[in-house]
Amino acid sequence: MTEPVTAHSPNNDKAALCRLVGVSKSFGEVHAVRDVSLDIPGGEILAIVGENGAGKTTLMNALFGLLPPDSGRIEVDGKPCRFRSARDAISAGLGMVHQHFMLFPELTVLENILVGAEKASPLGMIDFRTRRDEVETLLGQFGFSLPLDARVSTLPVHARQQVEITKMLFRRAQIIILDEPTAVLTPAEIDGLFDMLRRLRDSGRAVIIITHKLDEVMRVSDRVMIMRNGEKVLETATRDTTRDRIAAAMMGREIASPPKTDCRQDAPVLEIENLHVTRETGLSTVRGIDLTIRAGEILGIAGVAGNGQKPFVEALVGLTPVAQGRLALAGKDITHASVGARRAMGLAYMAEDRMQTGLATDGMLWENTLAGRETNPEFSHRGWLQKRNIRDDARSIIKEYDIVATGPAQRVGDLSGGNKQKIIVGRELSGNPHLVIAENPSWGVDIGAMAFIHGRLLDAAKRGAAVLLVSSDLEELFALSDRVGVFYNGKLNGIFGRDELDVYRVGAAMAGQTSGETDDA
């Protein structure tokens, strides 16, 4: 049993580079941050965690001058500061790497590092040779390897992240904030990032990471602060806490992870033979995929974004035409079948982009639970919708999937991210489908909703459904999958059985190294 959570601060004898005192921020009647105080010393990595809407990013945006606090104060080097903009914060020694990088893709690495900090002469001339020498010295100090003359658009994601960090160091940032810094990195790149953050910490800087990945919190941070409902509920040295205690503090209750059991059967549900998908330009995006998913199996798909997973899924669902190859669902050819025909045959699809593809956010909840099932005899008779049955079904999904809503007539756009995702999960699983395709099903949801969704996917497999789980989160894939296939450059670069799942082995395949079995057994 997880012990009760109470707010407290760890003993800390380091001098604070920065201090937040009683900071609050509201948006209308929503209190995003409530009376948060925090000391940020140098020589430390601080993790700030909390579920979506907990206030962590709002708090850091207030610190970085992107949002004015309603009350409270910010001190840097013991002096009160009121930042009117991010430029003021940068001048005071703060730097922030956002989840979506703020770089000019057509400029070179050097130009991106210098922009806004060119140090021009009185005549407006920039001494690029001197600036270049300064940047190269800086890169050497922290072990970075960046091609200064390359355009940023040609760099891999982890190198772009290094450019952002180098920009901050060039501006002499002493307090470095990173928002979800590992979201788009492979395991090897995450290792490199963490080594970099430790070097920054050891140089006396303060490093703050905003994250929801608790394993990474335990691995890299020295101190952790947990927020819930805009308030600080726990602050402690990381060595003095546990992953489960942090999760309980985030949610206000203990979270039980559903157990994984092997439910695989012999019957093939989805058969993929020599699948090729091409763009309108003729460029191949999926090349020669052979794969079989069996009843009761959860097959995970890993890979760095942009390696063919998206067009692969769209071809399976029917959103993108198959250029070559064959698809079969429960023994029936669906290679050229419509989206509606595939759904009628038992294909369920939880789209990655719930706002654009998965839901009609301006529609009512019952309209969204009906979507894709309009021809079901229970809901339609001779072209007329059976609205009583439709609303009863929506009420059933609300209850069964623990959706916080006023009822079937509530506008979906007014619900939280977790409740939106539960609508999709409830709609897609309520018909007991043969095949479930789930793209990043726990993106943007809190730990409790994540555990709930995972449990429902496991239940679907127990009932005999085949589940294709496409996720950028290796922790999620490893927890749920019987096998994990890795996409690289449009191909399957290895399939790993459950006893072969190792973060570095799978990560190497994600980076293009050949590894893993490629048969369908």
XYZ file of C-alpha atoms in Angstrom:
521
model
C 0.000 0.000 0.000
C 1.380 3.403 -0.964
C 1.919 5.683 2.010
C -0.129 8.891 2.250
C 1.293 11.825 0.341
C 2.026 15.102 2.115
C 3.725 18.200 0.788
C 7.181 18.858 2.121
C 10.544 20.222 0.959
C 13.827 18.295 1.055
C 16.812 19.541 2.956
C 18.852 21.573 0.527
C 21.965 23.531 1.458
C 22.711 24.783 -2.072
C 22.237 28.492 -2.755
C 19.173 29.199 -4.885
C 19.881 30.653 -8.326
C 16.185 31.357 -8.598
C 13.210 31.370 -6.249
C 9.462 31.364 -6.829
C 7.428 32.672 -3.909
C 3.640 32.196 -3.774
C 3.192 32.221 -7.567
C -0.415 31.942 -8.788
C -1.934 32.102 -12.263
C -5.584 31.850 -13.332
C -7.360 31.792 -16.669
C -10.846 33.073 -15.976
C -12.265 30.864 -13.233
C -9.645 28.147 -13.769
C -6.816 28.294 -11.202
C -3.930 26.864 -13.222
C -1.285 27.528 -10.537
C -2.068 28.111 -6.857
C 0.443 29.669 -4.446
C 3.513 27.661 -5.521
C 6.859 28.352 -3.874
C 10.048 26.707 -5.092
C 13.804 27.158 -4.656
C 15.949 26.318 -7.708
C 19.616 25.866 -6.736
C 22.543 25.396 -9.087
C 24.176 21.993 -9.460
C 20.897 20.082 -9.502
C 18.449 18.423 -11.924
C 14.866 19.111 -10.838
C 11.979 17.144 -12.352
C 8.528 18.735 -12.337
C 5.783 16.171 -12.901
C 2.017 16.076 -12.857
C -0.892 14.940 -14.969
C -2.200 17.091 -17.825
C -3.639 20.307 -16.472
C -1.715 20.051 -13.198
C -0.052 23.425 -13.848
C 3.573 22.411 -14.399
C 4.007 23.982 -17.843
C 2.037 27.094 -16.801
C 4.362 27.503 -13.802
C 7.471 27.263 -15.995
C 5.973 29.607 -18.595
C 5.449 32.136 -15.794
C 9.061 31.680 -14.699
C 10.295 32.162 -18.272
C 8.321 35.345 -18.883
C 5.772 33.843 -21.268
C 2.895 34.381 -18.809
C 2.608 37.125 -16.172
C 1.836 35.708 -12.693
C -1.337 37.037 -11.056
C 0.376 37.099 -7.679
C 3.605 36.058 -6.013
C 7.141 36.931 -7.042
C 10.172 35.563 -8.841
C 13.703 36.176 -7.562
C 16.946 35.627 -9.465
C 20.199 35.777 -7.477
C 18.168 37.065 -4.547
C 16.690 40.019 -6.450
C 12.981 40.310 -7.350
C 12.376 40.177 -11.117
C 9.281 40.861 -13.164
C 9.765 39.478 -16.647
C 7.680 41.206 -19.299
C 8.792 38.720 -21.954
C 11.008 35.724 -22.586
C 13.752 38.152 -23.662
C 13.808 39.562 -20.105
C 14.122 36.035 -18.711
C 16.949 35.206 -21.134
C 18.766 38.368 -20.079
C 18.436 37.231 -16.449
C 20.121 33.899 -17.224
C 17.172 31.610 -17.999
C 16.717 29.406 -21.057
C 13.890 27.118 -22.153
C 13.733 24.315 -24.725
C 10.113 23.834 -25.720
C 8.632 20.499 -26.761
C 8.384 21.885 -30.300
C 11.757 23.392 -31.126
C 12.024 27.125 -31.892
C 14.561 26.952 -34.701
C 14.845 28.380 -38.224
C 15.120 25.247 -40.374
C 16.663 26.952 -43.417
C 19.406 28.673 -41.415
C 22.640 26.914 -40.483
C 23.401 25.597 -37.024
C 25.754 28.527 -36.357
C 23.196 31.080 -37.559
C 20.520 29.572 -35.307
C 22.833 29.729 -32.306
C 23.764 33.355 -32.974
C 20.366 34.751 -33.934
C 19.282 37.286 -31.331
C 22.745 37.256 -29.721
C 24.944 38.312 -32.622
C 27.101 40.789 -30.636
C 27.443 43.235 -33.527
C 30.062 45.994 -33.574
C 29.059 49.685 -33.255
C 28.961 49.735 -37.070
C 26.529 46.808 -37.140
C 29.107 44.275 -38.350
C 29.178 40.741 -36.955
C 32.567 39.074 -36.479
C 31.479 35.571 -37.513
C 34.975 34.115 -37.150
C 35.183 35.170 -33.497
C 31.619 34.044 -32.795
C 32.345 30.700 -34.470
C 35.427 30.196 -32.289
C 33.314 30.962 -29.200
C 30.652 28.432 -30.219
C 33.236 25.735 -31.008
C 34.843 26.268 -27.591
C 31.433 25.930 -25.980
C 30.671 22.724 -27.884
C 33.985 21.262 -26.780
C 33.314 22.065 -23.131
C 30.086 20.055 -23.127
C 31.013 17.305 -25.555
C 28.569 18.323 -28.277
C 29.218 17.451 -31.905
C 27.328 19.759 -34.252
C 28.062 20.597 -37.910
C 27.966 24.387 -37.675
C 27.539 24.925 -41.427
C 24.713 22.409 -41.906
C 21.147 23.608 -42.296
C 19.042 22.739 -39.264
C 16.438 21.131 -41.555
C 18.971 18.381 -42.377
C 19.666 17.441 -38.751
C 18.133 14.537 -36.810
C 15.903 15.409 -33.871
C 18.485 14.871 -31.124
C 20.945 17.191 -32.904
C 18.275 19.914 -33.164
C 17.783 19.572 -29.432
C 21.536 20.107 -28.961
C 21.284 23.257 -31.072
C 18.550 24.578 -28.743
C 20.659 23.835 -25.670
C 23.760 25.379 -27.243
C 21.737 28.533 -27.976
C 20.981 28.836 -24.277
C 24.581 28.212 -23.235
C 25.836 30.812 -25.708
C 23.541 33.296 -23.972
C 25.123 32.225 -20.665
C 21.976 30.614 -19.287
C 22.381 29.346 -15.727
C 18.835 27.972 -15.384
C 17.809 25.603 -18.178
C 14.205 24.390 -18.571
C 13.306 21.498 -20.879
C 9.672 20.598 -21.649
C 9.191 16.850 -22.319
C 12.761 16.556 -23.649
C 12.670 12.821 -24.484
C 9.362 12.715 -26.363
C 10.940 12.210 -29.803
C 14.263 10.527 -28.952
C 15.457 6.943 -29.276
C 16.798 5.189 -26.138
C 20.413 5.810 -27.193
C 19.647 9.484 -27.812
C 17.977 9.708 -24.389
C 21.170 8.338 -22.825
C 23.130 11.043 -24.628
C 20.721 13.740 -23.470
C 20.920 12.609 -19.846
C 24.724 12.599 -19.961
C 24.524 16.153 -21.313
C 22.146 17.247 -18.550
C 24.442 15.799 -15.910
C 27.362 17.770 -17.367
C 25.272 20.925 -17.230
C 24.382 20.163 -13.611
C 28.014 19.477 -12.729
C 28.987 22.852 -14.229
C 26.860 24.515 -11.536
C 23.779 25.199 -13.642
C 20.219 24.416 -12.607
C 18.403 22.012 -14.930
C 14.615 21.659 -14.837
C 12.791 18.974 -16.832
C 9.012 18.853 -17.255
C 8.055 15.241 -17.864
C 5.441 12.537 -17.314
C 7.864 9.594 -17.662
C 8.406 8.434 -14.118
C 11.160 5.957 -14.912
C 13.167 8.831 -16.370
C 12.454 10.963 -13.306
C 13.955 8.274 -11.091
C 16.900 7.842 -13.417
C 18.133 11.377 -14.032
C 16.719 13.827 -11.471
C 18.160 14.837 -8.103
C 14.900 16.320 -6.842
C 11.281 16.023 -7.892
C 8.288 18.302 -7.433
C 4.796 16.947 -8.086
C 1.861 19.198 -8.923
C -1.846 18.363 -8.818
C -4.723 20.728 -9.585
C -2.329 23.673 -9.777
C -0.762 23.045 -6.375
C 2.532 21.619 -5.185
C 1.693 18.395 -3.362
C 5.119 16.824 -2.949
C 8.720 17.980 -3.148
C 11.507 15.623 -2.214
C 14.958 14.346 -3.071
C 14.474 11.678 -5.722
C 16.535 9.171 -3.751
C 14.025 9.463 -0.904
C 10.950 8.494 -2.922
C 9.692 5.814 -5.307
C 7.993 5.692 -8.676
C 4.752 4.470 -7.059
C 4.759 7.281 -4.513
C 5.220 9.879 -7.245
C 2.351 8.348 -9.231
C 0.111 8.385 -6.170
C 0.965 12.035 -5.519
C 0.137 12.944 -9.108
C -3.264 11.257 -8.986
C -4.184 11.568 -5.317
C -4.618 7.813 -5.111
C -2.720 4.587 -5.730
C -2.633 3.413 -9.364
C -2.567 -0.313 -10.087
C -1.055 -1.385 -13.404
C -3.036 -4.164 -15.118
C -1.152 -7.490 -15.348
C -0.080 -8.791 -18.750
C -0.953 -12.390 -19.630
C -0.327 -14.349 -22.838
C -3.689 -14.851 -24.583
C -2.404 -15.708 -28.062
C -4.291 -18.200 -30.185
C -3.393 -19.883 -33.474
C -6.054 -18.239 -35.633
C -4.651 -15.426 -37.835
C -6.728 -12.241 -37.729
C -4.689 -9.810 -39.835
C -2.476 -11.083 -42.643
C -0.180 -8.657 -44.454
C 1.709 -9.816 -47.540
C 4.380 -7.722 -49.308
C 2.649 -4.424 -48.438
C 3.850 -1.317 -50.282
C 2.478 2.197 -49.850
C 3.539 5.234 -51.885
C 2.887 8.953 -51.680
C 1.225 10.865 -54.515
C 4.715 11.917 -55.592
C 5.593 8.266 -56.142
C 7.962 8.124 -53.168
C 7.714 4.811 -51.321
C 6.846 5.129 -47.618
C 6.143 1.470 -46.746
C 8.156 -1.239 -48.443
C 7.556 -4.984 -48.452
C 5.897 -5.592 -45.077
C 5.027 -9.231 -44.301
C 3.261 -9.732 -40.987
C 0.595 -11.842 -39.298
C -1.242 -10.882 -36.107
C -3.155 -13.669 -34.376
C -6.212 -13.739 -32.150
C -5.456 -12.655 -28.582
C -2.102 -11.155 -29.546
C -0.910 -7.604 -28.896
C 1.694 -6.708 -31.482
C 3.548 -3.488 -30.752
C 5.051 -1.240 -33.404
C 8.012 0.954 -32.420
C 10.017 3.431 -34.446
C 11.129 7.037 -34.617
C 8.377 9.205 -36.120
C 8.540 9.436 -39.906
C 9.739 5.897 -40.604
C 6.524 4.650 -42.199
C 4.313 3.787 -39.237
C 1.647 6.355 -40.135
C 1.118 5.366 -43.798
C 1.269 1.714 -42.701
C -1.655 2.228 -40.329
C -3.569 4.334 -42.857
C -3.251 1.529 -45.417
C -4.591 -1.011 -42.915
C -7.548 1.213 -42.028
C -8.303 2.092 -45.671
C -7.387 5.783 -45.540
C -4.452 5.304 -47.951
C -4.508 3.015 -51.013
C -2.280 -0.049 -51.178
C 0.250 0.269 -54.001
C 1.230 -3.394 -53.916
C 0.556 -6.445 -51.768
C -2.409 -8.024 -50.025
C -4.346 -7.504 -46.776
C -6.717 -10.029 -45.223
C -8.952 -9.631 -42.157
C -10.290 -12.846 -40.617
C -9.497 -14.662 -43.862
C -11.255 -12.154 -46.163
C -9.377 -9.943 -48.625
C -9.651 -6.267 -47.688
C -6.833 -4.918 -49.863
C -9.124 -2.516 -51.704
C -12.097 -2.471 -49.328
C -13.504 0.851 -48.093
C -13.096 2.151 -44.549
C -16.772 1.372 -43.869
C -16.466 -2.175 -45.185
C -13.443 -2.847 -43.005
C -15.224 -1.522 -39.934
C -18.258 -3.673 -40.715
C -15.920 -6.676 -40.815
C -14.674 -5.952 -37.296
C -11.807 -3.441 -37.600
C -11.626 -0.835 -34.811
C -9.358 2.192 -35.056
C -8.148 4.505 -32.296
C -6.589 7.354 -34.256
C -3.461 9.120 -33.032
C -5.001 12.547 -33.674
C -8.182 12.385 -31.647
C -9.027 16.040 -32.278
C -8.966 15.843 -36.090
C -9.621 12.187 -36.896
C -10.954 10.450 -33.810
C -13.654 12.902 -32.689
C -15.987 15.640 -33.833
C -15.268 17.992 -30.959
C -18.174 20.318 -31.783
C -20.549 17.359 -31.688
C -22.365 15.887 -28.722
C -21.091 12.847 -26.903
C -23.794 10.544 -28.344
C -22.942 11.666 -31.868
C -19.328 10.680 -31.281
C -20.123 7.282 -29.772
C -22.335 6.615 -32.804
C -19.716 7.626 -35.394
C -18.823 4.730 -37.675
C -21.681 2.602 -36.328
C -24.613 4.389 -37.979
C -25.662 1.339 -40.001
C -25.759 -0.949 -36.978
C -29.342 -2.381 -36.859
C -29.533 -1.408 -33.189
C -29.057 2.253 -34.089
C -30.682 2.541 -37.512
C -33.923 1.162 -38.958
C -34.851 1.790 -42.594
C -32.663 4.875 -42.662
C -34.031 6.356 -39.438
C -31.778 6.758 -36.425
C -33.025 5.066 -33.254
C -32.103 7.928 -30.957
C -33.292 6.312 -27.738
C -31.033 3.314 -28.364
C -28.177 5.597 -29.399
C -28.420 7.657 -26.211
C -28.776 4.534 -24.053
C -25.617 3.181 -25.688
C -23.820 6.469 -24.974
C -24.904 6.321 -21.320
C -23.600 2.753 -21.131
C -20.208 3.802 -22.529
C -20.063 6.767 -20.128
C -20.629 4.429 -17.197
C -18.466 1.515 -18.314
C -15.510 3.669 -19.326
C -15.731 6.052 -16.376
C -16.150 9.150 -18.559
C -16.646 12.348 -16.571
C -19.472 14.068 -18.475
C -22.891 15.511 -17.773
C -24.518 13.032 -20.140
C -24.911 12.004 -23.796
C -25.775 15.561 -24.877
C -22.573 17.178 -23.578
C -20.326 18.812 -26.181
C -17.191 16.669 -26.553
C -14.873 19.655 -26.997
C -15.588 20.693 -23.394
C -14.191 17.444 -21.953
C -10.648 16.806 -20.732
C -8.121 14.992 -22.911
C -8.421 11.792 -20.922
C -12.210 11.748 -21.202
C -12.032 12.449 -24.944
C -9.727 9.463 -25.341
C -12.038 7.257 -23.286
C -14.894 8.098 -25.673
C -12.805 6.767 -28.562
C -11.761 3.665 -26.627
C -15.345 2.973 -25.544
C -16.772 3.457 -29.035
C -14.150 1.284 -30.729
C -14.209 -1.582 -28.223
C -17.936 -1.715 -27.519
C -18.630 -3.832 -30.608
C -16.118 -6.565 -29.644
C -14.006 -6.101 -32.804
C -11.770 -8.745 -34.380
C -8.901 -6.293 -34.892
C -8.030 -3.203 -32.825
C -5.539 -0.703 -34.236
C -4.463 1.727 -31.513
C -2.121 4.633 -32.291
C -0.483 6.170 -29.207
C -3.650 5.507 -27.178
C -2.279 7.084 -23.991
C -0.891 10.291 -25.505
C -1.926 13.302 -23.474
C -3.776 11.407 -20.741
C -2.979 11.133 -17.045
C -1.602 8.050 -15.327
C -5.020 6.895 -14.164
C -6.567 7.133 -17.633
C -3.498 5.441 -19.080
C -3.827 2.464 -16.735
C -7.555 2.266 -17.548
C -6.941 2.295 -21.330
C -4.184 -0.291 -21.023
C -6.518 -2.526 -19.056
C -9.186 -2.296 -21.783
C -6.699 -3.216 -24.505
C -5.603 -6.224 -22.463
C -9.260 -7.181 -21.964
C -9.831 -6.994 -25.743
C -6.927 -9.390 -26.288
C -8.324 -11.756 -23.635
C -11.617 -11.798 -25.557
C -9.708 -12.927 -28.657
C -9.186 -9.671 -30.535
C -5.893 -9.019 -32.285
C -4.402 -5.689 -31.187
C -1.921 -3.648 -33.210
C -0.419 -1.112 -30.792
C 1.573 1.673 -32.472
C 3.324 3.771 -29.840
C 6.245 6.131 -29.426
C 6.482 5.094 -25.752
C 8.695 2.016 -25.318
C 7.542 1.614 -21.731
C 3.956 1.257 -22.988
C 4.967 -1.177 -25.722
C 7.023 -3.344 -23.383
C 4.235 -3.470 -20.777
C 1.492 -4.595 -23.176
C 2.997 -6.345 -26.198
C 3.558 -10.020 -26.906
C 5.895 -9.008 -29.737
C 7.319 -5.669 -30.877
C 8.151 -4.882 -34.494
C 10.432 -1.957 -35.290
C 9.915 0.301 -38.309
C 12.934 1.900 -39.940
C 12.945 3.626 -43.330
C 9.601 2.099 -44.298
C 10.566 -1.483 -43.472
C 10.301 -3.818 -40.503
C 13.780 -3.827 -39.020
C 13.263 -6.752 -36.664
C 10.508 -8.324 -34.562
C 11.240 -9.025 -30.902
C 9.501 -11.561 -28.688
C 8.486 -10.598 -25.176
C 11.544 -12.248 -23.660
C 13.767 -10.293 -26.075
C 12.429 -6.838 -25.212
C 15.398 -4.749 -24.187
C 15.408 -0.968 -24.479
C 18.865 -0.826 -26.047
C 18.295 -3.707 -28.440
C 14.997 -2.257 -29.654
C 16.513 1.223 -29.665
C 19.354 0.032 -31.896
C 16.796 -1.318 -34.381
C 14.982 2.047 -34.259
C 18.294 3.686 -35.231
C 18.736 1.378 -38.235
C 20.912 -1.415 -36.883
C 19.750 -4.837 -38.036
C 18.541 -6.988 -35.167
C 15.678 -9.266 -34.131
C 13.740 -12.022 -35.840
C 11.673 -11.136 -38.900
C 9.356 -14.120 -39.211
C 5.710 -14.243 -38.161
C 5.881 -17.239 -35.865
